[in-house]
Amino acid sequence: MSRTLTIRRPDDWHLHLRDGAMLAAVLPETARHFARAIVMPNLVPPVVTGAQAAAYRDRILAALPEGMRFEPLMTLYLTEDTDPDDVAAAAGSGLVRAVKLYPAGATTNSASGVQDFNRVRPVLERMAGIGLPLCVHGEVTDPQVDIFDREAVFIDRVLDPMRRATPGLKVVMEHVTTSEAVDYVKGAQTGLAATITAHHLVINRNHILAGGIRPHYYCLPVAKRERHRRALVGAATGGDARFFLGTDSAPHTDARKQQACGCAGCFTATNTLSVLAEVFERESALDRLERFTSRNGPAFYGLPVNEETLTLTRGAPVTYPERIDSGDGPVTVFDPGFKLHWKVGA
Ligand code: DOR
Ligand code: ZN
């Protein structure tokens, strides 16, 4: 007999949709399962102003296939020249739901990010005043710091001082990968939450490096040791309202992943919900899946929970395409390395 699980329709609180042919290819993969997504602004050039966010939103909606419903929640890319008035206007109109902080050089298309955190103080203070969340890519870029330590060091050197200096600022620590980040979020009084990806619940650093290098498991922040993965699973499945799903689904063509210097990013939009159901089932936590995918995020962002529902059905293993075609070239779908028994649909 098959089992079903019906939850409020999920949202993705951290998503890369790109632009042009790639946008057209990946948008249906998300819109099929998710009602809304916080859309990352790291295009080339980045989405810095309210006007740029409005234009990008129009391009996303134009790329949405007939009959599909999806609401892009737009973000602005924080630079040292960002104008606090522009941010406030874009938030006030409801267009923009968050501002994204990339430390300069931390990841894909982050060259225009922040080098001197003092220079963005006026923007952060304005955001604290109006309750607009800051989404943070939490890694230091100091070449002296080992890449596996960059998240933990960021908390001490940047995030904690920034939060202390800006009381009231709402912060989402994006795609956390360490027990230090989980502990930091749990220890905060108010105004701090974290997104967790599906792939970081599944892979540790051995999956990337042991027995051959697996470029499709390489993303940033890079997956850490098994004990960190376990901490993330505990946080995601534990029901704590401060942790919610942000897939960080980040499409790159196979040609760009499989080269001497491959791009960072796992493309998970297609099968994230089946992967999550499997992870939560193994933890005997299926009753808490809805909080992680559909309730905790809206609560933090001050948005209503989706009225629609989504049903997952357990049965014979489901298969997803190994790759999707993007027009720019094939994009490999994340391989969790285990069978998926939960399909989306009745
Ligand atoms: O792996 C990643 N890919 N991490 C990021 O922070 C950016 C993303 C991308 O845009 O490809
Ligand atoms: Zn991302």
Coordinates of C-alpha atoms and ligand atoms in Angstrom, one line a residue:
M1 CA 0.0 0.0 0.0
S2 CA 1.3 3.4 -0.9
R3 CA 1.7 6.1 1.8
T4 CA 1.0 9.8 1.1
L5 CA 2.1 13.0 2.9
T6 CA 0.3 16.2 2.1
I7 CA 2.0 19.5 3.1
R8 CA 1.4 23.1 2.4
R9 CA 3.1 24.0 -0.9
P10 CA 6.8 24.5 -0.3
D11 CA 8.9 27.6 -0.9
D12 CA 12.6 27.8 -1.7
W13 CA 14.3 30.5 0.4
H14 CA 17.5 30.6 -1.7
L15 CA 17.5 29.9 -5.4
H16 CA 19.6 30.7 -8.5
L17 CA 17.5 31.1 -11.6
R18 CA 20.1 32.8 -13.9
D19 CA 18.9 34.6 -17.0
G20 CA 18.2 33.9 -20.7
A21 CA 18.3 30.4 -22.0
M22 CA 19.3 29.0 -18.6
L23 CA 16.4 30.8 -16.8
A24 CA 13.9 29.3 -19.3
A25 CA 15.3 25.8 -18.7
V26 CA 15.5 25.8 -14.9
L27 CA 12.4 27.9 -14.0
P28 CA 9.9 25.1 -14.7
E29 CA 12.0 22.7 -12.5
T30 CA 11.3 25.0 -9.5
A31 CA 7.8 26.2 -10.4
R32 CA 6.6 22.6 -10.7
H33 CA 7.0 22.1 -6.9
F34 CA 7.5 25.5 -5.3
A35 CA 5.1 28.4 -4.9
R36 CA 7.8 31.1 -4.2
A37 CA 11.5 31.5 -4.1
I38 CA 14.0 34.0 -2.9
V39 CA 15.9 34.7 -6.1
M40 CA 19.6 35.3 -5.9
P41 CA 20.9 38.5 -7.6
N42 CA 24.4 37.3 -8.7
L43 CA 23.8 37.7 -12.4
V44 CA 26.5 39.3 -14.6
P45 CA 26.2 42.2 -14.1
P46 CA 24.6 41.8 -10.6
V47 CA 21.0 43.0 -9.7
V48 CA 22.0 46.0 -7.6
T49 CA 19.1 48.5 -7.9
G50 CA 15.4 48.3 -7.5
A51 CA 15.0 49.1 -11.2
Q52 CA 17.2 46.1 -12.1
A53 CA 15.3 43.9 -9.7
A54 CA 12.0 44.9 -11.4
A55 CA 13.4 44.2 -14.8
Y56 CA 14.7 40.8 -13.7
R57 CA 11.4 39.9 -12.1
D58 CA 9.7 40.7 -15.5
R59 CA 12.1 38.4 -17.3
I60 CA 11.4 35.6 -14.8
L61 CA 7.6 36.0 -15.2
A62 CA 8.0 36.1 -19.0
A63 CA 9.9 32.8 -18.9
L64 CA 7.3 31.1 -16.9
P65 CA 5.4 28.5 -19.0
E66 CA 1.7 28.9 -19.6
G67 CA -0.4 27.5 -16.8
M68 CA 2.4 27.5 -14.2
R69 CA 2.2 29.7 -11.1
F70 CA 5.2 31.0 -9.3
E71 CA 6.1 34.1 -7.4
P72 CA 9.7 35.3 -7.5
L73 CA 10.7 37.1 -4.3
M74 CA 13.4 39.5 -5.4
T75 CA 16.7 40.4 -3.7
L76 CA 19.3 43.1 -4.2
Y77 CA 23.0 42.5 -4.4
L78 CA 24.7 44.6 -1.8
T79 CA 27.7 46.6 -3.0
E80 CA 29.7 49.3 -1.2
D81 CA 27.8 51.8 -3.4
T82 CA 24.3 50.6 -2.7
D83 CA 21.9 53.5 -2.0
P84 CA 19.9 53.1 1.2
D85 CA 17.0 55.1 -0.3
D86 CA 16.8 52.8 -3.3
V87 CA 16.7 49.7 -1.1
A88 CA 14.0 51.2 1.1
A89 CA 11.9 52.2 -1.9
A90 CA 12.2 48.7 -3.5
A91 CA 11.3 47.1 -0.2
G92 CA 8.4 49.5 0.5
S93 CA 6.8 48.6 -2.8
G94 CA 6.9 44.9 -2.0
L95 CA 9.2 44.2 -4.9
V96 CA 12.3 43.3 -2.9
R97 CA 12.2 40.9 0.1
A98 CA 15.8 40.7 1.1
V99 CA 19.3 42.1 0.4
K100 CA 22.2 39.7 -0.3
L101 CA 25.6 40.1 1.1
Y102 CA 28.4 38.4 -0.8
P103 CA 31.9 39.0 0.7
A104 CA 33.9 40.0 -2.4
G105 CA 35.4 37.0 -4.1
A106 CA 33.6 34.4 -2.0
T107 CA 31.8 32.6 -4.8
T108 CA 30.3 32.7 -8.3
N109 CA 29.9 36.3 -9.5
S110 CA 30.8 37.9 -6.2
A111 CA 33.4 40.3 -7.5
S112 CA 31.2 43.3 -6.8
G113 CA 30.5 42.2 -3.3
V114 CA 31.6 43.8 0.0
Q115 CA 35.2 44.2 0.9
D116 CA 34.9 46.9 3.7
F117 CA 31.9 46.1 5.9
N118 CA 32.0 49.6 7.4
R119 CA 31.0 51.0 4.0
V120 CA 27.6 49.2 4.0
R121 CA 26.7 50.3 7.5
P122 CA 24.2 52.9 6.4
V123 CA 22.3 50.3 4.3
L124 CA 22.3 47.8 7.1
E125 CA 21.0 50.4 9.5
R126 CA 18.2 51.3 7.2
M127 CA 17.3 47.7 6.7
A128 CA 17.2 47.1 10.4
G129 CA 14.8 50.1 10.6
I130 CA 12.4 48.7 8.1
G131 CA 12.7 45.0 8.9
L132 CA 14.2 44.0 5.6
P133 CA 16.3 40.8 6.0
L134 CA 19.9 40.5 5.0
C135 CA 20.8 37.1 3.4
V136 CA 24.5 36.4 4.1
H137 CA 26.9 34.2 2.2
G138 CA 28.9 33.4 5.3
E139 CA 32.5 32.7 4.3
V140 CA 35.6 34.7 4.8
T141 CA 37.7 35.2 1.7
D142 CA 41.1 35.5 3.5
P143 CA 43.4 33.2 1.5
Q144 CA 45.1 32.4 4.8
V145 CA 42.0 30.7 6.1
D146 CA 41.5 27.0 5.1
I147 CA 38.4 26.6 2.8
F148 CA 36.9 24.1 5.3
D149 CA 37.1 26.7 8.1
R150 CA 35.8 29.8 6.2
E151 CA 32.3 29.6 7.5
A152 CA 33.2 29.2 11.2
V153 CA 35.8 32.0 10.9
F154 CA 33.2 34.3 9.2
I155 CA 30.9 33.9 12.2
D156 CA 33.5 35.2 14.6
R157 CA 35.2 37.8 12.4
V158 CA 32.2 39.3 10.5
L159 CA 28.8 38.0 11.3
D160 CA 28.8 38.3 15.1
P161 CA 30.4 41.8 15.1
M162 CA 28.0 43.0 12.4
R163 CA 24.9 41.7 14.2
R164 CA 26.1 43.3 17.5
A165 CA 26.7 46.6 15.7
T166 CA 23.3 46.6 14.0
P167 CA 20.6 45.7 16.6
G168 CA 17.3 44.7 15.0
L169 CA 18.9 43.6 11.7
K170 CA 17.2 40.4 10.5
V171 CA 19.8 38.0 9.1
V172 CA 19.5 34.7 7.3
M173 CA 22.8 32.8 7.3
E174 CA 22.5 31.1 3.9
H175 CA 23.3 27.4 3.2
V176 CA 24.9 26.6 6.5
T177 CA 27.4 23.7 6.4
T178 CA 28.9 23.5 9.9
S179 CA 27.9 22.6 13.4
E180 CA 29.4 26.0 14.4
A181 CA 26.8 27.7 12.3
V182 CA 24.0 25.6 13.7
D183 CA 25.1 26.3 17.2
Y184 CA 25.4 30.1 16.5
V185 CA 21.9 30.3 15.1
K186 CA 20.5 28.3 18.0
G187 CA 22.3 30.6 20.5
A188 CA 20.9 33.8 19.0
Q189 CA 18.0 35.5 20.8
T190 CA 16.1 36.9 17.9
G191 CA 16.5 38.0 14.3
L192 CA 18.7 35.2 13.1
A193 CA 17.7 32.2 11.0
A194 CA 19.5 29.8 8.5
T195 CA 18.7 28.1 5.3
I196 CA 19.9 24.5 4.6
T197 CA 20.2 22.9 1.2
A198 CA 19.1 19.4 0.4
H199 CA 22.6 18.4 -0.9
H200 CA 24.3 19.5 2.3
L201 CA 22.0 17.1 4.2
V202 CA 23.2 14.3 2.0
I203 CA 26.9 14.7 1.1
N204 CA 30.0 15.2 3.1
R205 CA 33.5 16.1 1.8
N206 CA 34.3 12.4 1.1
H207 CA 31.6 12.4 -1.5
I208 CA 33.5 15.1 -3.4
L209 CA 37.0 13.8 -3.0
A210 CA 37.3 10.1 -2.1
G211 CA 37.8 7.7 -5.0
G212 CA 38.0 10.4 -7.6
I213 CA 36.9 14.1 -7.8
R214 CA 33.2 14.6 -8.3
P215 CA 32.6 18.1 -9.8
H216 CA 28.9 17.9 -9.5
Y217 CA 29.2 17.7 -5.7
Y218 CA 31.4 20.8 -5.6
C219 CA 29.6 23.9 -4.3
L220 CA 30.2 26.8 -1.9
P221 CA 30.3 26.6 1.0
V222 CA 31.9 23.3 0.3
A223 CA 30.5 20.3 2.1
K224 CA 32.3 19.5 5.3
R225 CA 33.0 16.5 7.5
E226 CA 30.3 13.9 8.4
R227 CA 29.8 15.3 11.9
H228 CA 28.8 18.6 10.3
R229 CA 26.4 16.9 8.0
R230 CA 24.8 15.2 11.0
A231 CA 24.4 18.6 12.7
L232 CA 22.6 19.9 9.7
V233 CA 20.3 16.9 9.5
G234 CA 19.5 17.5 13.2
A235 CA 18.8 21.1 12.6
A236 CA 16.6 20.6 9.6
T237 CA 14.6 17.7 11.0
G238 CA 14.4 19.0 14.6
G239 CA 11.5 21.4 14.0
D240 CA 13.3 24.5 15.2
A241 CA 11.6 27.4 13.4
R242 CA 14.9 29.1 12.7
F243 CA 15.9 26.5 10.1
F244 CA 14.3 26.3 6.7
L245 CA 14.9 25.1 3.1
G246 CA 17.0 27.2 0.7
T247 CA 18.0 24.8 -2.0
D248 CA 20.8 27.0 -3.4
S249 CA 20.0 25.1 -6.6
A250 CA 22.7 26.6 -8.8
P251 CA 22.8 25.5 -12.4
H252 CA 26.0 25.5 -14.4
T253 CA 26.4 23.6 -17.7
D254 CA 28.4 20.3 -17.6
A255 CA 31.1 22.0 -19.7
R256 CA 31.6 24.6 -17.0
K257 CA 31.5 22.0 -14.1
Q258 CA 33.7 19.4 -15.8
Q259 CA 36.9 21.4 -16.5
A260 CA 40.3 22.0 -14.9
C261 CA 38.7 24.8 -12.8
G262 CA 35.1 23.8 -12.4
C263 CA 32.3 26.1 -11.2
A264 CA 30.7 25.8 -7.8
G265 CA 27.1 24.8 -7.6
C266 CA 24.7 21.8 -7.3
F267 CA 21.6 21.8 -9.4
T268 CA 18.9 20.3 -7.1
A269 CA 15.6 22.0 -8.1
T270 CA 14.4 19.0 -10.0
N271 CA 14.5 16.4 -7.2
T272 CA 14.9 18.3 -3.9
L273 CA 11.6 17.4 -2.4
S274 CA 12.1 13.6 -3.1
V275 CA 15.5 13.9 -1.5
L276 CA 14.2 15.7 1.5
A277 CA 11.4 13.3 2.1
E278 CA 13.9 10.4 2.1
V279 CA 16.2 12.2 4.6
F280 CA 13.3 13.1 6.9
E281 CA 11.9 9.6 6.7
R282 CA 15.3 8.1 7.8
E283 CA 15.2 10.4 10.8
S284 CA 11.6 9.4 11.6
A285 CA 10.8 13.1 11.1
L286 CA 8.3 13.2 8.2
D287 CA 5.9 15.0 10.4
R288 CA 8.3 17.9 10.5
L289 CA 9.0 18.1 6.8
E290 CA 6.3 20.7 6.3
R291 CA 7.8 23.1 8.9
F292 CA 11.2 23.0 7.1
T293 CA 9.8 23.3 3.5
S294 CA 6.7 25.4 4.0
R295 CA 6.2 27.0 7.4
N296 CA 9.4 28.3 9.0
G297 CA 10.5 30.3 6.0
P298 CA 7.3 32.4 5.6
A299 CA 7.2 32.9 9.4
F300 CA 10.7 34.5 9.4
Y301 CA 10.0 36.6 6.3
G302 CA 6.6 37.7 7.6
L303 CA 4.7 36.2 4.7
P304 CA 1.6 33.9 4.7
V305 CA 2.0 30.2 4.4
N306 CA 0.9 29.0 1.0
E307 CA -2.8 28.0 0.8
E308 CA -2.2 25.3 -1.8
T309 CA -0.9 21.9 -0.8
L310 CA 1.5 19.4 -2.3
T311 CA 1.3 15.6 -1.9
L312 CA 4.2 13.2 -1.8
T313 CA 3.6 9.5 -2.4
R314 CA 5.8 6.7 -1.3
G315 CA 6.2 3.7 -3.6
A316 CA 8.6 2.1 -6.0
P317 CA 11.7 4.2 -6.6
V318 CA 11.2 7.3 -8.7
T319 CA 13.6 8.4 -11.3
Y320 CA 14.5 11.9 -12.4
P321 CA 16.4 12.8 -15.6
E322 CA 20.1 12.7 -15.0
R323 CA 20.4 16.0 -16.7
I324 CA 18.2 18.7 -18.2
D325 CA 19.0 20.5 -21.4
S326 CA 19.4 24.3 -21.1
G327 CA 20.0 25.6 -24.6
D328 CA 23.5 26.6 -23.3
G329 CA 24.2 22.9 -22.8
P330 CA 23.2 20.0 -20.4
V331 CA 23.0 20.6 -16.7
T332 CA 23.5 17.6 -14.4
V333 CA 20.8 17.0 -11.8
F334 CA 22.1 16.3 -8.2
D335 CA 22.6 12.6 -7.6
P336 CA 21.9 11.8 -4.0
G337 CA 23.5 8.4 -4.3
F338 CA 20.5 6.5 -2.9
K339 CA 17.1 5.5 -4.2
L340 CA 14.3 8.0 -3.9
H341 CA 10.9 6.4 -2.9
W342 CA 8.9 9.6 -2.5
K343 CA 7.5 11.1 -5.7
V344 CA 5.8 14.4 -5.9
G345 CA 2.1 13.9 -6.7
A346 CA -0.7 11.7 -5.6
Ligands
DOR1 O1 27.9 26.7 -5.0 C1 27.5 27.8 -5.2 N1 27.0 28.3 -6.4 N2 27.5 28.7 -4.1 C2 27.2 30.0 -4.3 O2 27.3 30.7 -3.3 C3 26.9 30.5 -5.6 C4 26.3 29.5 -6.5 C5 26.2 30.0 -7.9 O3 25.8 31.1 -8.2 O4 26.6 29.2 -8.8
ZN2 ZN 23.5 30.5 -3.6

